[in-house]
Coordinates of C-alpha atoms in Angstrom, one line a residue:
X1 CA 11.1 10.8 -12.7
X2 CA 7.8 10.0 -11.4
X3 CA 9.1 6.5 -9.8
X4 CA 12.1 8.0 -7.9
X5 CA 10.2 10.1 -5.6
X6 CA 7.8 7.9 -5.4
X7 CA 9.8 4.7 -4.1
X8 CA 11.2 7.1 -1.5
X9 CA 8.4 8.7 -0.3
X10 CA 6.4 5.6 0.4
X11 CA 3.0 4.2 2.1
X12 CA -14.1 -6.9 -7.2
X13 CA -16.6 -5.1 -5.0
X14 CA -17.6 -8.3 -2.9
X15 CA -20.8 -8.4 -3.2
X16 CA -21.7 -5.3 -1.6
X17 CA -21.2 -2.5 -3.6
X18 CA -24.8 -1.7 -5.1
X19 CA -25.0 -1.3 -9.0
X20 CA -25.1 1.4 -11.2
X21 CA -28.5 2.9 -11.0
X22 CA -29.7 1.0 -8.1
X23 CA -30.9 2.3 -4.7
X24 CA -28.1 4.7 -2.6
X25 CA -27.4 3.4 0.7
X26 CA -28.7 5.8 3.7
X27 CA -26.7 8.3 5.3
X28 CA -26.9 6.3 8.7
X29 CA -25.5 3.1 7.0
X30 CA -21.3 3.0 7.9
X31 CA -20.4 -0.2 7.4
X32 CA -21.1 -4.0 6.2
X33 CA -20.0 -7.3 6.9
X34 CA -20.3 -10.9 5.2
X35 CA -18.9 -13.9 6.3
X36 CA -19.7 -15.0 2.2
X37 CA -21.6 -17.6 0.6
X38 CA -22.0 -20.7 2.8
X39 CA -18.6 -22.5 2.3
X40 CA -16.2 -19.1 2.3
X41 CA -14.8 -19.7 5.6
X42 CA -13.6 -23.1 4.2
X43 CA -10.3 -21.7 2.9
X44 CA -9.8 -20.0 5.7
X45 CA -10.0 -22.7 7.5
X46 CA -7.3 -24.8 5.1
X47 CA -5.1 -22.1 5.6
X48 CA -4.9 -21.7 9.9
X49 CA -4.3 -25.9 9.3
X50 CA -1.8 -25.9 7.3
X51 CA 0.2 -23.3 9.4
X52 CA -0.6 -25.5 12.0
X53 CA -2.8 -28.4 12.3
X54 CA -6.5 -28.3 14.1
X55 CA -5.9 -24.4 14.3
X56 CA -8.8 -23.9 12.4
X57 CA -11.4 -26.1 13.8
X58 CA -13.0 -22.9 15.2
X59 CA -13.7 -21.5 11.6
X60 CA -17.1 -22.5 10.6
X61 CA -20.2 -21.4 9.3
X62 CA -22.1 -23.5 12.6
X63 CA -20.3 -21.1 14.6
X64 CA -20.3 -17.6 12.5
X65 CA -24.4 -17.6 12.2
X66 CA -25.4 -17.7 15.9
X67 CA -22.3 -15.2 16.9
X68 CA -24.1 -12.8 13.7
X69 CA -27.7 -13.2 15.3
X70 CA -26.3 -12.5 18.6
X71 CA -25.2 -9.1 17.8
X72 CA -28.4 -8.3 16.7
X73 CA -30.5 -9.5 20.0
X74 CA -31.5 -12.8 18.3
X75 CA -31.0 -15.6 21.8
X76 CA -30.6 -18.0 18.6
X77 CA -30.2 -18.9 14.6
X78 CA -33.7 -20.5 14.5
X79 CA -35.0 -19.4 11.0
X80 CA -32.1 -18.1 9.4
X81 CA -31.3 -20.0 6.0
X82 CA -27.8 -21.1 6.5
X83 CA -27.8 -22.0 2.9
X84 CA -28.2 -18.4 1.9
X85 CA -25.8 -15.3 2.5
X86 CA -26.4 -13.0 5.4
X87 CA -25.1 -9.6 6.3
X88 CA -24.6 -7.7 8.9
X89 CA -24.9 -3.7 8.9
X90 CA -24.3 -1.1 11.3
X91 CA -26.4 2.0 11.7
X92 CA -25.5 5.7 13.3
X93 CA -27.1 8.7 12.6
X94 CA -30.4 10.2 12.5
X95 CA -31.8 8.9 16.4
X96 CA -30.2 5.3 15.6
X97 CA -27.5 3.3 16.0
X98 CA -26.7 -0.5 16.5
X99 CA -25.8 -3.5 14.3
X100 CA -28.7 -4.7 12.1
X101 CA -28.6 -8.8 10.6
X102 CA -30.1 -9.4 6.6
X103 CA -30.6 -12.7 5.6
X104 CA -32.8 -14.9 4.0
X105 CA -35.5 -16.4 6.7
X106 CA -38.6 -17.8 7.7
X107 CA -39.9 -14.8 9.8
X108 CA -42.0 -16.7 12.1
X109 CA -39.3 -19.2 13.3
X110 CA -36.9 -15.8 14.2
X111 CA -35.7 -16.2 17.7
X112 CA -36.5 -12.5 18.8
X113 CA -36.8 -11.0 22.2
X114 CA -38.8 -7.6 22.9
X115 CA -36.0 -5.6 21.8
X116 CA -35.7 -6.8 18.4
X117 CA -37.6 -5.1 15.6
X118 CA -38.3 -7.0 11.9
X119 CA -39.0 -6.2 8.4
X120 CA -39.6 -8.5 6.1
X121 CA -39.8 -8.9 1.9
X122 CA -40.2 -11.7 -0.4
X123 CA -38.7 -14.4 2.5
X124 CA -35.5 -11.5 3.2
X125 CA -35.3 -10.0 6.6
X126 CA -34.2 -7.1 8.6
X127 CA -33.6 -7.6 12.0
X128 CA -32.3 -5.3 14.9
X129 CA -33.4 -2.6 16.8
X130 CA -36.3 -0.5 15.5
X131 CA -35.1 2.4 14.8
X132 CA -31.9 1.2 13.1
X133 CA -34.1 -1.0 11.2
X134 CA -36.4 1.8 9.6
X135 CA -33.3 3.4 8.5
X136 CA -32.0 0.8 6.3
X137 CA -34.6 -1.8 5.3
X138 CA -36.1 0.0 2.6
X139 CA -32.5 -0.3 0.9
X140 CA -31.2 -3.8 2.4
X141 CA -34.5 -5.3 1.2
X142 CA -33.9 -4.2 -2.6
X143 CA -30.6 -4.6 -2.3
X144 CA -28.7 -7.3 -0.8
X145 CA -31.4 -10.0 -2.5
X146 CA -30.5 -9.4 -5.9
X147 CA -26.8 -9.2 -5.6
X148 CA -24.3 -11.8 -6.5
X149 CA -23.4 -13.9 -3.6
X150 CA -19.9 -13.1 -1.9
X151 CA -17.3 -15.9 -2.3
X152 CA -15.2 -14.4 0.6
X153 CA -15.7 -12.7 4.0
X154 CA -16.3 -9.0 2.7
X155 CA -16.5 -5.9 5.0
X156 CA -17.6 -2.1 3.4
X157 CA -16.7 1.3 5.2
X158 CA -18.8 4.0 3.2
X159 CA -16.4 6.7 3.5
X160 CA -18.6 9.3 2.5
X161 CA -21.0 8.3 5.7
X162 CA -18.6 8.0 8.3
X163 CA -17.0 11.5 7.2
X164 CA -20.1 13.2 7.3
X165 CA -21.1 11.3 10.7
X166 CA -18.0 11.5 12.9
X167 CA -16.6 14.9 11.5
X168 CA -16.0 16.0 14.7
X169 CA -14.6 13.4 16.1
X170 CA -11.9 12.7 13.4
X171 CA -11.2 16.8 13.4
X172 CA -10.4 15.9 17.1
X173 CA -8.3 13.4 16.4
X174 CA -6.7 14.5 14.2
X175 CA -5.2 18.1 16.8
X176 CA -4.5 15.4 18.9
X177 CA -2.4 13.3 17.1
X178 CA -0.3 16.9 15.9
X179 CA -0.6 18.2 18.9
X180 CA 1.3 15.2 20.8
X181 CA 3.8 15.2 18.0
X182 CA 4.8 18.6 18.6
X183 CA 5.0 18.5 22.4
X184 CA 7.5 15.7 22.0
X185 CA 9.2 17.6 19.3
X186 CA 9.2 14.6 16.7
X187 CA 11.4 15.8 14.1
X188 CA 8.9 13.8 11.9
X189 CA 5.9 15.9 13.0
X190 CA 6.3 18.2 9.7
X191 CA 5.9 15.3 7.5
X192 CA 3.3 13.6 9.9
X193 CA 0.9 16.5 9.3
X194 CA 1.3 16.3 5.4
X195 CA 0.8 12.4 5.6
X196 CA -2.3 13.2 7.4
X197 CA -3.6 16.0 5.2
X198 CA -3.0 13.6 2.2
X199 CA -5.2 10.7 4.0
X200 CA -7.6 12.7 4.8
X201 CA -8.0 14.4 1.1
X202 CA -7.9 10.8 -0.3
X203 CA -10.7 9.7 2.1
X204 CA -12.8 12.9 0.8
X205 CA -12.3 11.7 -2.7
X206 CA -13.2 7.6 -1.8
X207 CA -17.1 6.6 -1.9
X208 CA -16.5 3.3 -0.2
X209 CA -13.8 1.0 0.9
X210 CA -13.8 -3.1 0.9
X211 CA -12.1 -5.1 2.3
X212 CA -11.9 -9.0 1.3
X213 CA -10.0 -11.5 2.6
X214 CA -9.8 -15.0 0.4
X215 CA -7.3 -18.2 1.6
X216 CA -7.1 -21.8 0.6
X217 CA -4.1 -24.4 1.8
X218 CA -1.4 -22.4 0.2
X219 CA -2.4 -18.8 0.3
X220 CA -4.2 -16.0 2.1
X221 CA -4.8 -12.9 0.4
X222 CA -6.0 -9.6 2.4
X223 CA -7.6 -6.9 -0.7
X224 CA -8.2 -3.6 0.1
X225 CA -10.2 -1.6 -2.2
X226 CA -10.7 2.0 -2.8
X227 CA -13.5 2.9 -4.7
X228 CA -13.4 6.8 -6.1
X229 CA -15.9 9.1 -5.8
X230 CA -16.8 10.5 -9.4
X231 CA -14.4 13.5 -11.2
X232 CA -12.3 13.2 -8.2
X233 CA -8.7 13.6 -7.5
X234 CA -8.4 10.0 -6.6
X235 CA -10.5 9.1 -9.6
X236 CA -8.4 10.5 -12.4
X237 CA -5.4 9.4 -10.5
X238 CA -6.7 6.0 -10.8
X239 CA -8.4 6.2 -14.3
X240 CA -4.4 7.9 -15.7
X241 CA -2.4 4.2 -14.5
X242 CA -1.5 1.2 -16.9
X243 CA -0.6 -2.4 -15.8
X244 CA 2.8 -3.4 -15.7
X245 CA 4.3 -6.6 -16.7
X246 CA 7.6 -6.0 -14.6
X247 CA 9.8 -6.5 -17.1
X248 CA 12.2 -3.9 -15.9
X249 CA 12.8 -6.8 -13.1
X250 CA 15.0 -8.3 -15.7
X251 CA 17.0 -5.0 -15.7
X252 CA 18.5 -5.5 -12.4
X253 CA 21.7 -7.4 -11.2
X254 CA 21.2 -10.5 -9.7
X255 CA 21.3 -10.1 -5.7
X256 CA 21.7 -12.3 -2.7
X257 CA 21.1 -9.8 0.0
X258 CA 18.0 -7.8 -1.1
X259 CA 14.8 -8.5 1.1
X260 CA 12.8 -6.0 -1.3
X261 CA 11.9 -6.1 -4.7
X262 CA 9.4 -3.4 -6.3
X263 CA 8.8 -3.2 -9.7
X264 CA 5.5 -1.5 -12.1
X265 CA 4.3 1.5 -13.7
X266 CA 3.2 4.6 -11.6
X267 CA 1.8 7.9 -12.9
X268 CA 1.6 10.7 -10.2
X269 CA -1.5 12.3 -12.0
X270 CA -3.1 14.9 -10.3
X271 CA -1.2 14.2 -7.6
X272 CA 2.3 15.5 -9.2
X273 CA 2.2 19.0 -8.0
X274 CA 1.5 17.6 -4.2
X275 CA 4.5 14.8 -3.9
X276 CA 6.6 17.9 -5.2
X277 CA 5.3 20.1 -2.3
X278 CA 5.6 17.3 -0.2
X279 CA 9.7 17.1 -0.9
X280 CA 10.0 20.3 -0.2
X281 CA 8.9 20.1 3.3
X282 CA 11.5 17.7 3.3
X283 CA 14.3 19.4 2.5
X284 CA 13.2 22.2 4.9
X285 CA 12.7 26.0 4.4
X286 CA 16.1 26.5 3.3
X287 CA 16.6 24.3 0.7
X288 CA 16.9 25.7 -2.6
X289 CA 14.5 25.4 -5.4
X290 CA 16.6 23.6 -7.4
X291 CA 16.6 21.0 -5.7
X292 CA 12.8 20.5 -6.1
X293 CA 12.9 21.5 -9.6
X294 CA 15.1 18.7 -10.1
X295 CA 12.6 16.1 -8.9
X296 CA 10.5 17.9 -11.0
X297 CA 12.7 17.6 -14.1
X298 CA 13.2 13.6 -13.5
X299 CA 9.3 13.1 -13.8
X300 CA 9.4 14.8 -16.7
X301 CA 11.9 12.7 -18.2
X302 CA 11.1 9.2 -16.8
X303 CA 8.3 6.7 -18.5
X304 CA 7.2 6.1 -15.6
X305 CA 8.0 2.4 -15.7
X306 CA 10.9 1.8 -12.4
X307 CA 12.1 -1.9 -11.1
X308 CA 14.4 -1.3 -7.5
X309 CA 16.0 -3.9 -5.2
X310 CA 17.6 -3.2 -1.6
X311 CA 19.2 -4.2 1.3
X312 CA 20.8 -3.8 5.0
X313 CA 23.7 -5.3 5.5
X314 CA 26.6 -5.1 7.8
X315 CA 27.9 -1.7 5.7
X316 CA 24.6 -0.2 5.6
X317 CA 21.8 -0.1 2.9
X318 CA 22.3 -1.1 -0.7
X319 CA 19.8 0.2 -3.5
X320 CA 19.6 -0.9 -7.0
X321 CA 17.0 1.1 -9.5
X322 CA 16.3 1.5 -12.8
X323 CA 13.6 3.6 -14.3
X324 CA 12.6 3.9 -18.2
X325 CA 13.2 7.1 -19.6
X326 CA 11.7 9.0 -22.4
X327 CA 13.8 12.0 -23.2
X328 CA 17.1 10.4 -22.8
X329 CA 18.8 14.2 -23.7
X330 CA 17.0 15.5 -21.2
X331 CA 17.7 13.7 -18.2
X332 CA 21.1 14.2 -19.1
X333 CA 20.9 17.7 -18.8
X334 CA 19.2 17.2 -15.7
X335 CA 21.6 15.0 -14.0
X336 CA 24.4 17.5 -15.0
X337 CA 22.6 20.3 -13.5
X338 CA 21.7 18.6 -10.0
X339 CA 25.7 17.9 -9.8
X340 CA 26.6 21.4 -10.9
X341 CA 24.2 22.5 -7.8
X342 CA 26.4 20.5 -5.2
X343 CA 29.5 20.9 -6.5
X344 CA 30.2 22.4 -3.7
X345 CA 28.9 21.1 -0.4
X346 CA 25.1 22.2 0.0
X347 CA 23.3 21.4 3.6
X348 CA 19.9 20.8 3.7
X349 CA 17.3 20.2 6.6
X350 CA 16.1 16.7 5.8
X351 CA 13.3 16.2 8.3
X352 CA 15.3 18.5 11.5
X353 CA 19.0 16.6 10.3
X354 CA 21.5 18.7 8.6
X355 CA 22.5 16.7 5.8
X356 CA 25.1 17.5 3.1
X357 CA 25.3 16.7 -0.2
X358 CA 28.3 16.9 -2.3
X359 CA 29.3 15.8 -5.9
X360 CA 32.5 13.3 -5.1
X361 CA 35.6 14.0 -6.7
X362 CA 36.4 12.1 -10.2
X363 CA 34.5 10.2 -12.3
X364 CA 34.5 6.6 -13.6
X365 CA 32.9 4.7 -16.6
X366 CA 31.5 1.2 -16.9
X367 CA 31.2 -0.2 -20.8
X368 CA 30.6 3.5 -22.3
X369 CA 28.5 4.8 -19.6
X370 CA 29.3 7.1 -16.8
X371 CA 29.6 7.0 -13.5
X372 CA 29.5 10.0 -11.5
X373 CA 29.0 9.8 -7.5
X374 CA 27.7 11.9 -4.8
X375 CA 27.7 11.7 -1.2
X376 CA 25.2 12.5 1.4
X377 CA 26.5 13.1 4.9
X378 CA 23.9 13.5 8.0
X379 CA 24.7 15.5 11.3
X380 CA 23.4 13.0 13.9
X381 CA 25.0 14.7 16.9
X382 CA 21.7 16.2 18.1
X383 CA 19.7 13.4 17.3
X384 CA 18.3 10.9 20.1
X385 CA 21.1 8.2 20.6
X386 CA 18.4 5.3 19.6
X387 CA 17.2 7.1 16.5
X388 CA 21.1 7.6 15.5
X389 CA 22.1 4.1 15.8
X390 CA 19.2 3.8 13.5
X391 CA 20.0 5.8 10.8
X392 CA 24.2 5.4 10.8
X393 CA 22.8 1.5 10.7
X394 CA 20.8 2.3 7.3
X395 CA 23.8 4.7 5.6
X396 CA 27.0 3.2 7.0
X397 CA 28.0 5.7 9.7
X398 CA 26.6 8.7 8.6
X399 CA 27.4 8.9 5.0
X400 CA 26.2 7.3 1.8
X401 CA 27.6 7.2 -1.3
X402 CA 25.1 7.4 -4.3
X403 CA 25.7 7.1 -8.5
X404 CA 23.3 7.6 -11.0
X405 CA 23.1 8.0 -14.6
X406 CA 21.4 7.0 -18.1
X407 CA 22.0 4.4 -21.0
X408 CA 20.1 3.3 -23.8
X409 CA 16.7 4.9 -22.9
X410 CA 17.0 3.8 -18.9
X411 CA 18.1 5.7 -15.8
X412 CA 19.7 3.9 -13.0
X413 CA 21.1 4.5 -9.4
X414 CA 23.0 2.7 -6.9
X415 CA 23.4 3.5 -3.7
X416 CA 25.6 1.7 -0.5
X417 CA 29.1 1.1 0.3
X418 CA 29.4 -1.1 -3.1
X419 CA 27.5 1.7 -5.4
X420 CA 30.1 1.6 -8.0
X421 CA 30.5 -1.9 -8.3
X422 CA 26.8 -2.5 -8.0
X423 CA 26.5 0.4 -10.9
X424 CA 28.9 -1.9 -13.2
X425 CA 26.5 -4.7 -12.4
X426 CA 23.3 -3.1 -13.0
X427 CA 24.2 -1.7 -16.7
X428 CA 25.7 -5.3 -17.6
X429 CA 22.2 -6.4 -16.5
X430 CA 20.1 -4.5 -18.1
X431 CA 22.1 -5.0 -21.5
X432 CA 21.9 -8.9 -20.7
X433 CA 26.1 -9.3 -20.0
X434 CA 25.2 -10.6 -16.8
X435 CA 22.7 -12.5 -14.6
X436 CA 19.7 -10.7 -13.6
X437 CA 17.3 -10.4 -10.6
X438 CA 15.0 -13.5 -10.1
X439 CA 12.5 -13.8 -8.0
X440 CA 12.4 -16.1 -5.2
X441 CA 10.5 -19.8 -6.3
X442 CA 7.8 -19.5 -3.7
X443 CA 7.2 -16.0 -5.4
X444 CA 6.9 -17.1 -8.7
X445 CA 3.2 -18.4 -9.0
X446 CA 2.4 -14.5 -7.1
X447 CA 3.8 -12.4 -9.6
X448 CA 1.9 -14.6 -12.5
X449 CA -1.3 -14.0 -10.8
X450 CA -0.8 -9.9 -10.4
X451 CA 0.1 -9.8 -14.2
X452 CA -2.8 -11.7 -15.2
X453 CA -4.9 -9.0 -12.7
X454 CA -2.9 -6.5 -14.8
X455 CA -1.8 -4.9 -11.8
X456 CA 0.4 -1.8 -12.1
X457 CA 2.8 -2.2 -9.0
X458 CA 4.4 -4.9 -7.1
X459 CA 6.7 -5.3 -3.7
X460 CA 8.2 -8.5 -3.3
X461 CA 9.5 -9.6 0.3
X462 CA 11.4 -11.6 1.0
X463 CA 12.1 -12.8 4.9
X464 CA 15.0 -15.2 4.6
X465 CA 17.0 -12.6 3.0
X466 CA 16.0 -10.2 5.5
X467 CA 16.4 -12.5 8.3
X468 CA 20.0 -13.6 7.1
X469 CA 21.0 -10.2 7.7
X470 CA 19.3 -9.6 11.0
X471 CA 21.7 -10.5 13.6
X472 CA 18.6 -10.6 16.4
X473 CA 16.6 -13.0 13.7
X474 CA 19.1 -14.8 13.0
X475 CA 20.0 -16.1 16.8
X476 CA 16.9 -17.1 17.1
X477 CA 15.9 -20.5 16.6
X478 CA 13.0 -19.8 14.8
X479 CA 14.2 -19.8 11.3
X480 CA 11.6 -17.4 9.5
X481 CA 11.6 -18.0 5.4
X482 CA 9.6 -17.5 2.1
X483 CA 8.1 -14.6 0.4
X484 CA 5.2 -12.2 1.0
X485 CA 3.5 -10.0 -2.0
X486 CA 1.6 -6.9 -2.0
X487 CA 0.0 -5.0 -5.0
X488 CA -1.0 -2.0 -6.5
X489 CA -3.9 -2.5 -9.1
X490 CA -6.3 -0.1 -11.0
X491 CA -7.8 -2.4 -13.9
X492 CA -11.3 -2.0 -13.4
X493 CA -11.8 1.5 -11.5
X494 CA -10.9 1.0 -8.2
X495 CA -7.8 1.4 -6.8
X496 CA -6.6 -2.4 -5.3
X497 CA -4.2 -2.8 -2.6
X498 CA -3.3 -6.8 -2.1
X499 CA -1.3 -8.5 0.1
X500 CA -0.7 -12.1 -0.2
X501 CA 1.1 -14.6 2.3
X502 CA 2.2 -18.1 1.9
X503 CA 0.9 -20.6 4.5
X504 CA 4.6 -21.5 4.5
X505 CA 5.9 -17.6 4.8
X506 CA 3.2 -17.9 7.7
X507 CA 4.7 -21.6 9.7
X508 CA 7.5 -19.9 9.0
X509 CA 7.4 -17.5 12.0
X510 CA 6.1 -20.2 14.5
X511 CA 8.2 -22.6 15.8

């Protein structure tokens, strides 16, 4: 099942992106940044008031051009047509480095001192210091006057500069980071290095990354966008998604507790044979291959389409899933094979724990469907005390009960203290016996939007429910509430990570 391992092992171009066939940017060219077309800060500015009033006084285009010039060795904005967008680039490479301002202007009203070089084109200019300034104007000058004007503050990384420029420096980084994690003997470190390794091979596949933030008086949105290099990895992972209307939302029981929601449709891709080598690191050296192969086997099987809920209460984490399934039979064989391998008690090495997994004895039904059980226990008697508290916390003590199973073309598993009853709840759910998950009301209007993006994966949080069960949260007198939404979208080529926050989520966590 492509979902399963997936939800356990997580984790528009703005106006800058030049067009096809247009001009490349220069290797020395890393990053830009727009505060948008003249009014774009205005939402902004709604939201920081409505979180609290006269909070956003300071958000202004008045005050955003002179701080732009500044940077730039401009003493002032005299020139610069406010009316117009203006950018701001930074160079490194080649003998320069600095930030460089291009906006439309009247050249001979440019506040410059002796240290600022221009270049100039059809009433556009390039300001900054010389040598910066030869680097890019050629490209700025054909390129950011034609373009559509941004409608929110944009920023672009071009990934395939800054990897090139700052090899070294990331490669150092990078033995540092490992190298700390091993002196402290992080039982984590393992995993670390193989989260690492798969940022880093992503980053070689991405041409640029923006980032756009957009707000108004109910909203603020933060988008982060990935955009592929060519016959990549990352490109035919993106290019082999669909959009999801989360419909298998409707497949899971009703819940009070559950702070998170995620529901969609994810295809590993390319990226298959990697999150299966990536689980076996997991499960240590010792782990057999069965084990792997049975991850393997569930992908296989699964449609790739998977709605989950869960929780932490005072008896530890609750999970409900559900995943569609396309070869009902053979998930069944699967599932009877994985129990066969732990019919008797088979320890792994989860991440340096020894954890046990056993089939539990007996098995129920609920309405024709089957329930068989399994347990996992984890040694924490060598673990640090804070880490332990942690983790009996999450699984009740030490050891967590888990069913799964199939019915009419779905697989399902419940997991927490209640798995068996939450099991009976999920299959009269998803066969509409019983009342199903609904999203919070604040949360409604979110999940709308992402389907009409045709988004392919959504989390839903939500922080009363998480603060109910928080006993630190909920001593407090701040009384933190509402929803929070982040996405997973591929529609038109890039690969979009949003995250949206009510102004109320937001006055929320104020008090």
């Amino acid at each position: 099942m492509r979902a399963l391992l997936i939800a356990f092992v997580i984790s528009g171009m703005g106006g800058v992106a030049a067009a096809r066939g247009a001009m490349s940017p220069p290797a020395e060219l890393i990053t830009v940044f727009t505060p948008g077309a003249p009014g774009s800060l205005d939402g902004l500015r709604d939201f920081a008031n409505a979180m609290k009033p006269g909070s956003g006084m300071m958000i202004n285009d008045a005050l955003i051009v002179p701080a732009l010039a500044a940077e730039v060795g401009l003493t002032g904005a005299g020139g610069i047509d406010t009316t117009s967008p203006l950018y701001l680039a930074y160079v490194d490479g080649g003998g320069a480095k600095g930030w460089v301002l291009i906006a439309k202007a009247d050249q001979t009203k440019l506040d410059t001192t002796a240290s600022t070089s221009v270049a100039a084109d059809s009433g556009w200019v390039v300001v900054g210091k010389a040598a910066a300034v030869k680097k890019i104007s050629k490209y700025a000058l054909a390129t950011f006057p034609t373009q559509a004007a941004p409608t929110a503050p944009t920023a672009t990384l071009y990934v395939t500069q800054v990897l090139a420029r700052y090899k070294n420096e990331i490669k150092n980084a990078q033995a540092a980071a490992i190298a700390s994690m091993s002196a402290q003997n992080n039982m984590m470190s393992g995993l670390a290095q193989s989260y690492v390794d798969g940022l880093l091979a992503a980053a070689a596949d991405t041409d640029r990354v923006v980032v756009t933030l957009e707000a108004d008086k109910a909203s603020a949105a933060l988008e982060l966008v990935l955009w592929p290099r060519f016959k990549t990895r990352l490109d035919k992972f993106v290019k082999t998604q669909h959009a999801s209307d989360y419909a298998m939302l409707d497949k899971l029981p009703a819940s009070t507790s559950a702070w998170i929601a995620i529901a969609g449709h994810i295809e590993a891709g390319p990226y298959r044979q990697g999150m299966l080598e990536l689980a076996s690191r997991m499960y240590g050296a010792g782990a057999p291959p069965e084990l792997v192969k049975f991850f393997d086997n569930l992908m296989k099987a699964s449609t790739a389409e998977l709605a989950m809920t869960m929780g932490i209460g005072k008896n530890g984490m609750s999970l409900e899933y559900v995943f569609g399934v396309e070869d009902q039979k053979s998930l069944d064989t699967t599932l009877a094979k994985f129990f066969d391998l732990i019919a008797k008690p088979k320890t792994i090495d989860v991440l340096g724990i020894p954890t046990t997994l056993q089939t539990d004895p007996g098995a129920s039904d609920h309405d024709g469907v089957s329930l068989r059980s399994y347990s996992t226990t984890y040694d924490l008697s060598k673990v640090p005390a804070t880490q332990a508290a942690a983790m009996k916390q999450m699984v009740g003590g030490g050891t967590i009960h888990t069913i799964i199973g199939s019915f009419d073309q779905l697989g399902f598993m419940t997991q927490g203290a209640d798995a068996a009853a939450d099991a009976g709840r999920t299959i009269d759910a998803a066969r509409g016996k019983g009342t199903h998950y609904a999203a919070p009301a604040d949360a409604k209007d979110l999940l709308a939007a992402s389907r009409a993006r045709k988004d392919s994966i959504v989390m839903l949080m939500d922080f009363g429910a998480f603060a109910a069960m928080n006993p630190a949260m909920a001593a407090t007198k701040v009384k933190v509430k509402g929803s929070m939404l982040m996405t997973v979208g591929f529609a038109d080529g890039g690969l979009h990570l949003r995250m949206v926050l009510p102004a109320a989520t937001a006055k929320s966590f104020t008090p």
